[in-house]
Amino acid sequence: MIWHSPLIHGLVGAYQTYQALLTDIRGHQAKALGGLLNTYQSTRSAMDTAITSFKKNYEAVLNSCRLSYSNGPIEGINRKIKTLKRKQ
């Protein structure tokens, strides 16, 4: 059966990890996010790269959950400026 394929199993694991990350980040659940990052087991997928990046920036990632600050508005302004410069 296709459901017993290692590829499918890896994709399902990566998807479940992705959903858990989204839930923890959007819910500002720093403790749960820290636990997820600390207990993650490699799936040999692109998710491994993302988790490695999160681990390298562990404190910043957890602070993004703990604090209500966001650099999103500044990034939006920077994008608009770059778009305007390209049009010139």
C-alpha positions as a printed NumPy array, in Angstrom:
array([[  0.   ,   0.   ,   0.   ],
       [  1.086,   3.549,  -0.673],
       [  0.395,   4.62 ,   2.939],
       [  3.207,   2.364,   4.155],
       [  5.734,   4.064,   1.892],
       [  8.672,   5.72 ,   3.716],
       [  8.182,   8.799,   1.53 ],
       [  4.528,   9.179,   2.558],
       [  5.419,   8.526,   6.189],
       [  8.069,  11.293,   6.042],
       [  5.672,  13.742,   4.403],
       [  2.993,  13.07 ,   6.991],
       [  5.524,  13.634,   9.787],
       [  6.728,  16.893,   8.227],
       [  3.139,  18.092,   7.793],
       [  2.26 ,  17.288,  11.407],
       [  5.365,  19.122,  12.622],
       [  4.469,  22.11 ,  10.447],
       [  0.959,  22.23 ,  11.883],
       [  2.308,  21.998,  15.442],
       [  4.749,  24.855,  14.729],
       [  1.956,  27.035,  13.367],
       [ -0.294,  26.292,  16.327],
       [  2.428,  27.072,  18.861],
       [  3.628,  30.253,  17.151],
       [  0.16 ,  31.661,  16.441],
       [ -0.996,  30.734,  19.926],
       [  2.072,  32.345,  21.542],
       [  2.852,  29.029,  23.248],
       [  6.598,  29.429,  23.817],
       [  6.841,  26.461,  26.179],
       [  5.154,  24.091,  23.713],
       [  7.289,  25.429,  20.853],
       [ 10.464,  24.9  ,  22.875],
       [  9.392,  21.346,  23.624],
       [  8.677,  20.683,  19.963],
       [ 12.091,  21.984,  18.902],
       [ 13.887,  20.   ,  21.604],
       [ 12.149,  16.693,  20.872],
       [ 12.071,  16.902,  17.053],
       [ 13.406,  13.816,  15.311],
       [ 14.78 ,  13.982,  11.796],
       [ 12.449,  13.018,   8.951],
       [ 15.038,  13.564,   6.208],
       [ 12.871,  16.254,   4.687],
       [ 13.016,  20.001,   4.213],
       [ 11.482,  20.252,   7.68 ],
       [ 14.88 ,  19.25 ,   9.104],
       [ 16.384,  22.417,   7.616],
       [ 13.623,  24.591,   9.051],
       [ 13.943,  23.048,  12.511],
       [ 17.733,  23.479,  12.399],
       [ 17.245,  27.163,  11.591],
       [ 14.78 ,  27.52 ,  14.46 ],
       [ 17.257,  25.847,  16.811],
       [ 20.098,  28.154,  15.705],
       [ 17.876,  31.132,  16.523],
       [ 16.242,  29.477,  19.525],
       [ 15.977,  32.514,  21.826],
       [ 14.702,  34.791,  19.059],
       [ 12.083,  32.227,  18.035],
       [ 10.865,  31.818,  21.605],
       [ 10.837,  35.599,  22.106],
       [  8.647,  35.943,  19.028],
       [  6.091,  33.811,  20.874],
       [  6.467,  35.575,  24.203],
       [  6.343,  39.154,  22.941],
       [  3.752,  40.982,  20.898],
       [  6.341,  42.924,  18.879],
       [  6.644,  42.297,  15.16 ],
       [  8.872,  43.667,  12.431],
       [  6.152,  42.892,   9.87 ],
       [  5.103,  46.52 ,   9.306],
       [  8.729,  47.595,   8.719],
       [  9.278,  44.697,   6.327],
       [  6.167,  45.781,   4.417],
       [  7.481,  49.327,   4.086],
       [ 10.885,  48.045,   2.935],
       [  9.185,  45.884,   0.3  ],
       [  7.206,  48.856,  -1.011],
       [ 10.373,  50.972,  -1.211],
       [ 12.21 ,  48.247,  -3.146],
       [  9.248,  47.855,  -5.496],
       [  9.211,  51.59 ,  -6.175],
       [ 12.968,  51.617,  -6.813],
       [ 12.635,  48.766,  -9.328],
       [  9.981,  50.698, -11.256],
       [ 12.285,  53.709, -11.729]])
